[in-house]
PDB file of C-alpha atoms in Angstrom:
ATOM      1  CA  MET U   1     242.423  49.085 -42.569  1.00 53.00           C
ATOM      2  CA  THR U   2     244.963  51.501 -41.192  1.00 84.00           C
ATOM      3  CA  VAL U   3     244.808  54.024 -44.051  1.00 90.00           C
ATOM      4  CA  THR U   4     243.364  57.150 -42.441  1.00 91.00           C
ATOM      5  CA  ASP U   5     243.518  59.580 -45.347  1.00 93.00           C
ATOM      6  CA  VAL U   6     244.316  59.672 -49.036  1.00 92.00           C
ATOM      7  CA  HIS U   7     244.820  62.978 -50.753  1.00 91.00           C
ATOM      8  CA  LYS U   8     244.981  62.838 -54.527  1.00 87.00           C
ATOM      9  CA  ASP U   9     245.725  65.874 -56.619  1.00 82.00           C
ATOM     10  CA  PRO U  10     245.328  64.962 -60.304  1.00 75.00           C
ATOM     11  CA  ASP U  11     246.429  68.434 -61.394  1.00 72.00           C
ATOM     12  CA  ALA U  12     249.666  68.401 -59.449  1.00 79.00           C
ATOM     13  CA  LEU U  13     250.140  64.644 -60.028  1.00 85.00           C
ATOM     14  CA  THR U  14     250.703  63.926 -56.379  1.00 90.00           C
ATOM     15  CA  MET U  15     249.185  61.520 -53.942  1.00 92.00           C
ATOM     16  CA  ALA U  16     249.636  61.508 -50.198  1.00 94.00           C
ATOM     17  CA  ILE U  17     248.521  58.486 -48.242  1.00 94.00           C
ATOM     18  CA  VAL U  18     248.306  58.713 -44.456  1.00 94.00           C
ATOM     19  CA  VAL U  19     248.637  55.478 -42.524  1.00 93.00           C
ATOM     20  CA  GLU U  20     248.403  54.676 -38.850  1.00 92.00           C
ATOM     21  CA  LEU U  21     250.594  51.769 -37.868  1.00 91.00           C
ATOM     22  CA  ASP U  22     250.373  49.891 -34.609  1.00 90.00           C
ATOM     23  CA  ALA U  23     254.104  50.099 -33.982  1.00 91.00           C
ATOM     24  CA  THR U  24     256.764  52.478 -32.737  1.00 93.00           C
ATOM     25  CA  VAL U  25     258.518  54.793 -35.182  1.00 95.00           C
ATOM     26  CA  GLU U  26     261.696  52.702 -34.872  1.00 94.00           C
ATOM     27  CA  ARG U  27     259.807  49.499 -35.645  1.00 92.00           C
ATOM     28  CA  ALA U  28     257.986  51.085 -38.589  1.00 92.00           C
ATOM     29  CA  TRP U  29     261.284  52.393 -39.973  1.00 95.00           C
ATOM     30  CA  GLN U  30     262.518  48.808 -40.277  1.00 93.00           C
ATOM     31  CA  LEU U  31     259.851  48.203 -42.913  1.00 92.00           C
ATOM     32  CA  TRP U  32     262.008  50.459 -45.131  1.00 94.00           C
ATOM     33  CA  SER U  33     265.489  49.947 -43.728  1.00 95.00           C
ATOM     34  CA  ASP U  34     265.554  46.142 -43.498  1.00 92.00           C
ATOM     35  CA  PRO U  35     265.640  44.712 -47.047  1.00 94.00           C
ATOM     36  CA  ARG U  36     264.238  41.369 -45.868  1.00 92.00           C
ATOM     37  CA  GLN U  37     261.110  43.109 -44.549  1.00 91.00           C
ATOM     38  CA  LEU U  38     260.899  45.399 -47.567  1.00 90.00           C
ATOM     39  CA  GLU U  39     260.863  42.365 -49.844  1.00 91.00           C
ATOM     40  CA  ARG U  40     257.724  41.138 -48.147  1.00 89.00           C
ATOM     41  CA  TRP U  41     255.605  44.170 -48.951  1.00 90.00           C
ATOM     42  CA  TRP U  42     257.006  46.123 -51.935  1.00 89.00           C
ATOM     43  CA  GLY U  43     256.019  43.848 -54.812  1.00 84.00           C
ATOM     44  CA  PRO U  44     252.390  43.148 -55.617  1.00 80.00           C
ATOM     45  CA  PRO U  45     251.058  39.674 -54.733  1.00 79.00           C
ATOM     46  CA  GLY U  46     252.639  37.098 -57.022  1.00 80.00           C
ATOM     47  CA  TYR U  47     255.550  39.472 -57.740  1.00 82.00           C
ATOM     48  CA  PRO U  48     257.936  39.100 -54.807  1.00 87.00           C
ATOM     49  CA  ALA U  49     260.678  41.714 -54.673  1.00 90.00           C
ATOM     50  CA  THR U  50     264.352  41.002 -54.157  1.00 93.00           C
ATOM     51  CA  PHE U  51     266.526  43.850 -52.911  1.00 93.00           C
ATOM     52  CA  GLY U  52     270.261  43.510 -53.527  1.00 88.00           C
ATOM     53  CA  GLU U  53     272.327  46.499 -52.512  1.00 83.00           C
ATOM     54  CA  HIS U  54     270.362  48.378 -49.901  1.00 92.00           C
ATOM     55  CA  ASP U  55     271.998  51.243 -48.105  1.00 93.00           C
ATOM     56  CA  LEU U  56     269.861  54.138 -46.957  1.00 95.00           C
ATOM     57  CA  THR U  57     272.439  56.897 -47.090  1.00 96.00           C
ATOM     58  CA  VAL U  58     272.157  60.022 -49.226  1.00 97.00           C
ATOM     59  CA  GLY U  59     273.279  59.431 -52.791  1.00 95.00           C
ATOM     60  CA  SER U  60     273.231  55.656 -52.629  1.00 94.00           C
ATOM     61  CA  ARG U  61     271.325  53.540 -55.132  1.00 91.00           C
ATOM     62  CA  VAL U  62     269.102  50.730 -54.008  1.00 92.00           C
ATOM     63  CA  GLY U  63     268.561  48.066 -56.644  1.00 91.00           C
ATOM     64  CA  TYR U  64     265.730  45.542 -56.693  1.00 91.00           C
ATOM     65  CA  PHE U  65     263.758  43.312 -58.990  1.00 89.00           C
ATOM     66  CA  MET U  66     260.298  41.829 -58.872  1.00 88.00           C
ATOM     67  CA  THR U  67     259.814  38.301 -60.167  1.00 87.00           C
ATOM     68  CA  SER U  68     256.646  37.608 -62.113  1.00 81.00           C
ATOM     69  CA  PRO U  69     254.771  34.310 -61.711  1.00 82.00           C
ATOM     70  CA  GLU U  70     256.342  33.294 -65.045  1.00 83.00           C
ATOM     71  CA  GLY U  71     259.791  33.966 -63.631  1.00 86.00           C
ATOM     72  CA  GLU U  72     260.371  37.225 -65.511  1.00 83.00           C
ATOM     73  CA  ARG U  73     262.306  39.876 -63.657  1.00 85.00           C
ATOM     74  CA  HIS U  74     261.284  43.540 -63.578  1.00 83.00           C
ATOM     75  CA  HIS U  75     264.142  45.674 -62.334  1.00 86.00           C
ATOM     76  CA  GLY U  76     263.852  48.963 -60.512  1.00 87.00           C
ATOM     77  CA  TRP U  77     265.997  51.315 -58.484  1.00 89.00           C
ATOM     78  CA  TRP U  78     265.787  53.945 -55.806  1.00 92.00           C
ATOM     79  CA  GLU U  79     268.182  56.746 -55.144  1.00 94.00           C
ATOM     80  CA  VAL U  80     268.260  58.116 -51.633  1.00 97.00           C
ATOM     81  CA  LEU U  81     267.742  61.887 -51.906  1.00 97.00           C
ATOM     82  CA  ALA U  82     267.431  62.607 -48.186  1.00 98.00           C
ATOM     83  CA  VAL U  83     267.343  60.497 -45.054  1.00 98.00           C
ATOM     84  CA  ASP U  84     266.824  61.192 -41.376  1.00 98.00           C
ATOM     85  CA  PRO U  85     266.369  57.830 -39.622  1.00 96.00           C
ATOM     86  CA  PRO U  86     263.883  56.877 -38.310  1.00 97.00           C
ATOM     87  CA  ARG U  87     261.644  59.794 -39.344  1.00 97.00           C
ATOM     88  CA  ARG U  88     262.140  60.773 -42.955  1.00 98.00           C
ATOM     89  CA  LEU U  89     263.149  59.210 -46.242  1.00 98.00           C
ATOM     90  CA  GLU U  90     263.082  60.797 -49.676  1.00 98.00           C
ATOM     91  CA  LEU U  91     263.649  58.603 -52.698  1.00 96.00           C
ATOM     92  CA  ALA U  92     263.837  58.870 -56.461  1.00 93.00           C
ATOM     93  CA  ASP U  93     262.032  55.851 -57.846  1.00 89.00           C
ATOM     94  CA  GLY U  94     262.864  54.593 -61.322  1.00 86.00           C
ATOM     95  CA  PHE U  95     263.057  51.588 -63.575  1.00 80.00           C
ATOM     96  CA  ALA U  96     266.037  49.663 -64.810  1.00 82.00           C
ATOM     97  CA  ASP U  97     266.833  47.412 -67.774  1.00 80.00           C
ATOM     98  CA  ASP U  98     267.099  43.614 -67.672  1.00 79.00           C
ATOM     99  CA  GLU U  99     270.631  43.904 -66.315  1.00 79.00           C
ATOM    100  CA  GLY U 100     269.492  46.152 -63.492  1.00 77.00           C
ATOM    101  CA  ARG U 101     271.086  49.270 -64.991  1.00 82.00           C
ATOM    102  CA  PRO U 102     269.018  52.412 -64.421  1.00 79.00           C
ATOM    103  CA  ASP U 103     267.298  53.393 -67.649  1.00 75.00           C
ATOM    104  CA  ASP U 104     267.946  57.121 -67.952  1.00 75.00           C
ATOM    105  CA  ASP U 105     265.465  57.488 -70.803  1.00 74.00           C
ATOM    106  CA  LEU U 106     262.589  56.614 -68.490  1.00 74.00           C
ATOM    107  CA  PRO U 107     261.033  59.192 -66.208  1.00 79.00           C
ATOM    108  CA  VAL U 108     261.676  59.112 -62.492  1.00 86.00           C
ATOM    109  CA  GLY U 109     259.141  59.528 -59.714  1.00 90.00           C
ATOM    110  CA  ARG U 110     259.824  60.910 -56.251  1.00 94.00           C
ATOM    111  CA  MET U 111     258.611  59.544 -52.969  1.00 95.00           C
ATOM    112  CA  VAL U 112     258.714  61.159 -49.539  1.00 97.00           C
ATOM    113  CA  VAL U 113     258.067  59.062 -46.436  1.00 96.00           C
ATOM    114  CA  THR U 114     257.642  60.595 -42.996  1.00 97.00           C
ATOM    115  CA  LEU U 115     257.116  58.754 -39.719  1.00 97.00           C
ATOM    116  CA  GLU U 116     255.811  60.463 -36.613  1.00 98.00           C
ATOM    117  CA  GLU U 117     254.920  59.177 -33.189  1.00 96.00           C
ATOM    118  CA  ARG U 118     251.253  59.492 -32.233  1.00 94.00           C
ATOM    119  CA  GLY U 119     250.651  58.183 -28.728  1.00 91.00           C
ATOM    120  CA  GLY U 120     252.651  54.987 -29.054  1.00 88.00           C
ATOM    121  CA  ARG U 121     251.549  54.435 -32.621  1.00 92.00           C
ATOM    122  CA  THR U 122     253.126  55.724 -35.802  1.00 93.00           C
ATOM    123  CA  GLU U 123     251.639  57.986 -38.408  1.00 95.00           C
ATOM    124  CA  MET U 124     253.303  57.314 -41.731  1.00 94.00           C
ATOM    125  CA  VAL U 125     252.735  59.648 -44.663  1.00 96.00           C
ATOM    126  CA  ILE U 126     253.852  58.537 -48.102  1.00 94.00           C
ATOM    127  CA  THR U 127     253.750  61.223 -50.773  1.00 95.00           C
ATOM    128  CA  SER U 128     254.322  60.336 -54.416  1.00 93.00           C
ATOM    129  CA  HIS U 129     255.223  63.021 -56.961  1.00 93.00           C
ATOM    130  CA  PHE U 130     255.362  62.592 -60.725  1.00 89.00           C
ATOM    131  CA  PRO U 131     256.997  65.142 -63.024  1.00 86.00           C
ATOM    132  CA  THR U 132     254.420  64.953 -65.833  1.00 84.00           C
ATOM    133  CA  LEU U 133     251.287  63.023 -66.728  1.00 80.00           C
ATOM    134  CA  GLU U 134     253.217  61.182 -69.450  1.00 79.00           C
ATOM    135  CA  ALA U 135     255.919  60.249 -66.949  1.00 79.00           C
ATOM    136  CA  MET U 136     253.309  58.955 -64.559  1.00 81.00           C
ATOM    137  CA  GLU U 137     251.616  56.876 -67.262  1.00 78.00           C
ATOM    138  CA  GLN U 138     254.941  55.423 -68.285  1.00 74.00           C
ATOM    139  CA  LEU U 139     256.010  54.605 -64.738  1.00 72.00           C
ATOM    140  CA  MET U 140     252.689  53.050 -63.881  1.00 72.00           C
ATOM    141  CA  ALA U 141     252.740  50.984 -67.060  1.00 65.00           C
ATOM    142  CA  MET U 142     256.350  49.814 -66.712  1.00 58.00           C
ATOM    143  CA  GLY U 143     256.612  46.425 -65.115  1.00 45.00           C
ATOM    144  CA  GLN U 144     253.841  47.246 -62.705  1.00 52.00           C
ATOM    145  CA  GLU U 145     250.742  47.092 -64.787  1.00 47.00           C
ATOM    146  CA  GLU U 146     250.120  43.354 -64.854  1.00 44.00           C
ATOM    147  CA  GLY U 147     251.073  43.008 -61.227  1.00 45.00           C
ATOM    148  CA  MET U 148     248.963  45.960 -60.299  1.00 45.00           C
ATOM    149  CA  VAL U 149     245.804  44.612 -61.847  1.00 47.00           C
ATOM    150  CA  GLN U 150     246.347  41.414 -59.894  1.00 46.00           C
ATOM    151  CA  ALA U 151     247.112  43.347 -56.740  1.00 43.00           C
ATOM    152  CA  ILE U 152     243.904  45.317 -57.060  1.00 42.00           C
ATOM    153  CA  GLY U 153     241.947  42.102 -57.558  1.00 44.00           C
ATOM    154  CA  GLN U 154     243.498  40.581 -54.477  1.00 43.00           C
ATOM    155  CA  ILE U 155     242.936  43.645 -52.340  1.00 37.00           C
ATOM    156  CA  GLU U 156     239.277  43.566 -53.271  1.00 42.00           C
ATOM    157  CA  GLY U 157     239.210  39.898 -52.342  1.00 43.00           C
ATOM    158  CA  ILE U 158     240.806  40.627 -48.971  1.00 37.00           C
ATOM    159  CA  LEU U 159     238.375  43.460 -48.280  1.00 39.00           C
ATOM    160  CA  ALA U 160     235.428  41.273 -49.200  1.00 45.00           C
ATOM    161  CA  GLU U 161     236.390  38.740 -46.556  1.00 45.00           C
ATOM    162  CA  ALA U 162     235.029  39.944 -43.264  1.00 32.00           C
ATOM    163  CA  GLY U 163     237.510  40.001 -40.388  1.00 37.00           C
ATOM    164  CA  SER U 164     240.430  38.985 -42.550  1.00 37.00           C
ATOM    165  CA  ALA U 165     242.810  41.230 -40.602  1.00 39.00           C
ATOM    166  CA  SER U 166     244.232  38.262 -38.681  1.00 37.00           C
TER     167      SER U 166
ATOM    168  CA  MET N   1     232.695  62.628 -68.088  1.00 41.00           C
ATOM    169  CA  VAL N   2     233.795  60.307 -65.344  1.00 44.00           C
ATOM    170  CA  VAL N   3     233.409  61.583 -61.822  1.00 48.00           C
ATOM    171  CA  ASP N   4     234.834  59.478 -59.065  1.00 50.00           C
ATOM    172  CA  LEU N   5     232.100  59.559 -56.451  1.00 47.00           C
ATOM    173  CA  ARG N   6     234.429  58.078 -53.857  1.00 54.00           C
ATOM    174  CA  GLU N   7     236.018  61.522 -53.744  1.00 62.00           C
ATOM    175  CA  PRO N   8     233.097  63.702 -52.668  1.00 69.00           C
ATOM    176  CA  GLU N   9     235.149  66.899 -52.419  1.00 75.00           C
ATOM    177  CA  ARG N  10     236.424  66.572 -55.917  1.00 71.00           C
ATOM    178  CA  ALA N  11     232.988  65.676 -57.274  1.00 70.00           C
ATOM    179  CA  ASP N  12     231.503  68.691 -55.496  1.00 78.00           C
ATOM    180  CA  ARG N  13     234.016  71.052 -57.048  1.00 81.00           C
ATOM    181  CA  LEU N  14     233.462  69.497 -60.454  1.00 78.00           C
ATOM    182  CA  PHE N  15     229.671  69.683 -60.323  1.00 77.00           C
ATOM    183  CA  HIS N  16     229.765  73.185 -58.874  1.00 83.00           C
ATOM    184  CA  ALA N  17     232.098  74.281 -61.668  1.00 85.00           C
ATOM    185  CA  LEU N  18     229.838  72.775 -64.307  1.00 81.00           C
ATOM    186  CA  ALA N  19     226.594  74.088 -62.802  1.00 82.00           C
ATOM    187  CA  ASP N  20     226.965  77.412 -64.608  1.00 86.00           C
ATOM    188  CA  ALA N  21     226.171  77.888 -68.317  1.00 86.00           C
ATOM    189  CA  THR N  22     229.016  80.345 -68.923  1.00 90.00           C
ATOM    190  CA  ARG N  23     231.507  77.998 -67.336  1.00 89.00           C
ATOM    191  CA  ARG N  24     230.258  75.040 -69.405  1.00 84.00           C
ATOM    192  CA  ASP N  25     230.661  77.189 -72.484  1.00 86.00           C
ATOM    193  CA  ILE N  26     234.218  78.133 -71.489  1.00 90.00           C
ATOM    194  CA  VAL N  27     235.094  74.464 -71.006  1.00 85.00           C
ATOM    195  CA  VAL N  28     233.733  73.518 -74.426  1.00 79.00           C
ATOM    196  CA  ARG N  29     235.555  76.408 -76.120  1.00 84.00           C
ATOM    197  CA  THR N  30     238.875  75.782 -74.412  1.00 85.00           C
ATOM    198  CA  LEU N  31     238.707  72.065 -75.131  1.00 77.00           C
ATOM    199  CA  GLU N  32     238.418  72.906 -78.835  1.00 72.00           C
ATOM    200  CA  GLY N  33     241.388  75.229 -78.670  1.00 76.00           C
ATOM    201  CA  THR N  34     243.325  77.581 -76.449  1.00 84.00           C
ATOM    202  CA  HIS N  35     241.752  80.999 -75.811  1.00 90.00           C
ATOM    203  CA  SER N  36     243.093  83.986 -73.947  1.00 92.00           C
ATOM    204  CA  VAL N  37     241.057  85.240 -70.998  1.00 92.00           C
ATOM    205  CA  SER N  38     240.488  88.536 -72.804  1.00 90.00           C
ATOM    206  CA  ALA N  39     239.231  86.744 -75.943  1.00 91.00           C
ATOM    207  CA  LEU N  40     236.819  84.765 -73.753  1.00 93.00           C
ATOM    208  CA  ALA N  41     235.723  87.928 -71.951  1.00 92.00           C
ATOM    209  CA  ARG N  42     234.675  89.497 -75.260  1.00 92.00           C
ATOM    210  CA  ARG N  43     232.237  86.630 -75.860  1.00 91.00           C
ATOM    211  CA  TYR N  44     230.131  87.089 -72.751  1.00 93.00           C
ATOM    212  CA  PRO N  45     228.007  90.020 -71.593  1.00 92.00           C
ATOM    213  CA  MET N  46     229.948  90.472 -68.379  1.00 93.00           C
ATOM    214  CA  SER N  47     233.099  92.105 -67.098  1.00 92.00           C
ATOM    215  CA  PHE N  48     236.610  90.785 -67.676  1.00 92.00           C
ATOM    216  CA  ALA N  49     236.888  90.227 -63.928  1.00 94.00           C
ATOM    217  CA  ALA N  50     233.713  88.101 -63.891  1.00 95.00           C
ATOM    218  CA  VAL N  51     235.034  85.901 -66.698  1.00 94.00           C
ATOM    219  CA  GLN N  52     238.353  85.645 -64.900  1.00 94.00           C
ATOM    220  CA  LYS N  53     236.485  84.425 -61.811  1.00 95.00           C
ATOM    221  CA  HIS N  54     234.680  81.771 -63.837  1.00 95.00           C
ATOM    222  CA  VAL N  55     238.023  80.624 -65.239  1.00 95.00           C
ATOM    223  CA  ALA N  56     239.417  80.456 -61.706  1.00 94.00           C
ATOM    224  CA  VAL N  57     236.547  78.189 -60.594  1.00 93.00           C
ATOM    225  CA  LEU N  58     237.194  75.919 -63.577  1.00 91.00           C
ATOM    226  CA  GLU N  59     240.893  75.954 -62.857  1.00 91.00           C
ATOM    227  CA  ASP N  60     240.212  75.011 -59.245  1.00 88.00           C
ATOM    228  CA  ALA N  61     238.119  72.050 -60.405  1.00 83.00           C
ATOM    229  CA  GLY N  62     240.946  71.008 -62.731  1.00 82.00           C
ATOM    230  CA  LEU N  63     238.836  71.476 -65.837  1.00 85.00           C
ATOM    231  CA  VAL N  64     241.129  74.056 -67.403  1.00 90.00           C
ATOM    232  CA  THR N  65     244.699  75.235 -66.994  1.00 90.00           C
ATOM    233  CA  LYS N  66     246.115  78.700 -67.514  1.00 91.00           C
ATOM    234  CA  HIS N  67     249.350  79.361 -69.337  1.00 89.00           C
ATOM    235  CA  ARG N  68     251.076  82.677 -69.732  1.00 88.00           C
ATOM    236  CA  ARG N  69     252.162  83.819 -73.188  1.00 84.00           C
ATOM    237  CA  GLY N  70     253.627  87.278 -73.026  1.00 86.00           C
ATOM    238  CA  ARG N  71     251.013  89.479 -71.434  1.00 85.00           C
ATOM    239  CA  GLU N  72     248.190  87.066 -72.269  1.00 85.00           C
ATOM    240  CA  GLN N  73     246.717  84.371 -70.058  1.00 86.00           C
ATOM    241  CA  LEU N  74     245.833  81.385 -72.222  1.00 92.00           C
ATOM    242  CA  VAL N  75     243.174  78.947 -71.038  1.00 93.00           C
ATOM    243  CA  ARG N  76     243.184  75.307 -72.075  1.00 89.00           C
ATOM    244  CA  GLY N  77     240.529  72.682 -71.314  1.00 86.00           C
ATOM    245  CA  GLU N  78     241.878  69.701 -69.382  1.00 80.00           C
ATOM    246  CA  VAL N  79     238.972  67.333 -68.756  1.00 76.00           C
ATOM    247  CA  ASP N  80     240.719  64.367 -70.307  1.00 74.00           C
ATOM    248  CA  THR N  81     244.023  65.064 -68.632  1.00 72.00           C
ATOM    249  CA  VAL N  82     242.330  65.305 -65.286  1.00 69.00           C
ATOM    250  CA  ARG N  83     240.470  62.083 -65.920  1.00 74.00           C
ATOM    251  CA  ARG N  84     243.630  60.247 -66.973  1.00 77.00           C
ATOM    252  CA  ALA N  85     245.561  61.533 -63.980  1.00 78.00           C
ATOM    253  CA  SER N  86     242.715  60.664 -61.652  1.00 78.00           C
ATOM    254  CA  GLN N  87     242.573  57.080 -62.924  1.00 80.00           C
ATOM    255  CA  LEU N  88     246.337  56.701 -62.531  1.00 82.00           C
ATOM    256  CA  LEU N  89     246.152  57.994 -58.978  1.00 86.00           C
ATOM    257  CA  ASP N  90     243.368  55.501 -58.246  1.00 85.00           C
ATOM    258  CA  GLY N  91     245.693  52.750 -59.476  1.00 83.00           C
ATOM    259  CA  LEU N  92     248.523  54.100 -57.352  1.00 86.00           C
ATOM    260  CA  GLU N  93     246.266  54.198 -54.309  1.00 89.00           C
ATOM    261  CA  ALA N  94     245.370  50.544 -54.862  1.00 84.00           C
ATOM    262  CA  VAL N  95     249.073  49.645 -55.069  1.00 85.00           C
ATOM    263  CA  TRP N  96     249.773  51.407 -51.772  1.00 90.00           C
ATOM    264  CA  ARG N  97     246.740  49.933 -50.025  1.00 90.00           C
ATOM    265  CA  GLY N  98     248.087  46.506 -50.946  1.00 87.00           C
ATOM    266  CA  ARG N  99     251.528  47.413 -49.635  1.00 91.00           C
ATOM    267  CA  ILE N 100     250.109  48.794 -46.404  1.00 93.00           C
ATOM    268  CA  ASP N 101     248.087  45.614 -45.832  1.00 91.00           C
ATOM    269  CA  ARG N 102     251.316  43.653 -46.174  1.00 91.00           C
ATOM    270  CA  MET N 103     253.163  46.057 -43.840  1.00 93.00           C
ATOM    271  CA  ASP N 104     250.429  45.411 -41.303  1.00 92.00           C
ATOM    272  CA  GLU N 105     250.926  41.671 -41.635  1.00 91.00           C
ATOM    273  CA  ILE N 106     254.657  42.046 -41.033  1.00 92.00           C
ATOM    274  CA  LEU N 107     254.095  44.226 -37.971  1.00 92.00           C
ATOM    275  CA  THR N 108     251.606  41.801 -36.433  1.00 89.00           C
ATOM    276  CA  ASP N 109     253.658  38.698 -37.295  1.00 81.00           C
ATOM    277  CA  PRO N 110     255.860  37.758 -34.329  1.00 69.00           C
ATOM    278  CA  GLU N 111     258.318  36.210 -36.818  1.00 63.00           C
ATOM    279  CA  GLY N 112     258.313  39.426 -38.848  1.00 49.00           C
ATOM    280  CA  ASP N 113     260.750  41.194 -36.578  1.00 51.00           C
ATOM    281  CA  THR N 114     263.813  39.699 -38.196  1.00 49.00           C
ATOM    282  CA  PRO N 115     267.017  40.073 -36.209  1.00 47.00           C
TER     283      PRO N 115
END
């Protein structure tokens, strides 16, 4: 496991997760900047993501959907709030309707990703911010819940298997 | 009350905050309804500053929040809110741990470096 620290602040509704990746900053940046790589990790297991428009410039919207095992699509969007390749990315993270149109009635989360070189490896910090507890509950429930429960189950399965890290 | 023992720091703060009878009383009272710090201070045989300190410890542990109304500081109990938020953050952590495992797979997969 490469997660080195998790800082949760239930009062401020933020979580920062610190990860050490065995890759250069440029290589790690591709996990976010290359939609084909992003698709392989964003959705929970059984819910592969498909990113359509994907342009990491300030103000641009990134649209995606996750496909459930039953073939249902859960649409979401990002808006790029700030970007400094390959070191920093700040995104608004929201949900969209069945047509992929951002649903402005739903709350929006904010995500800040920083990448820093640490002796040939990369320290990635992902910080999630939610405006209110209700917003967080709604966002976590929307389209993610079923997938999340499965994801948690699978993570536990992976962790239970000794030496599973290829 | 649910205390996540995987977060020792948080559990420490919580247990420390609840280890004092006055503080437990403040939590119970502010969960039933909002009270100003001065109204609370009148209930206990100690100085306003001492009660304010107790409230600060509770606030630090996330058990109460303070809100300003005019010149008054209102204290509200937040045990449930904190518990709900904490559970949501646990869920979010699990989501990210899954994503990070998959990132790892991509980085170690020689085919993963798509042109």
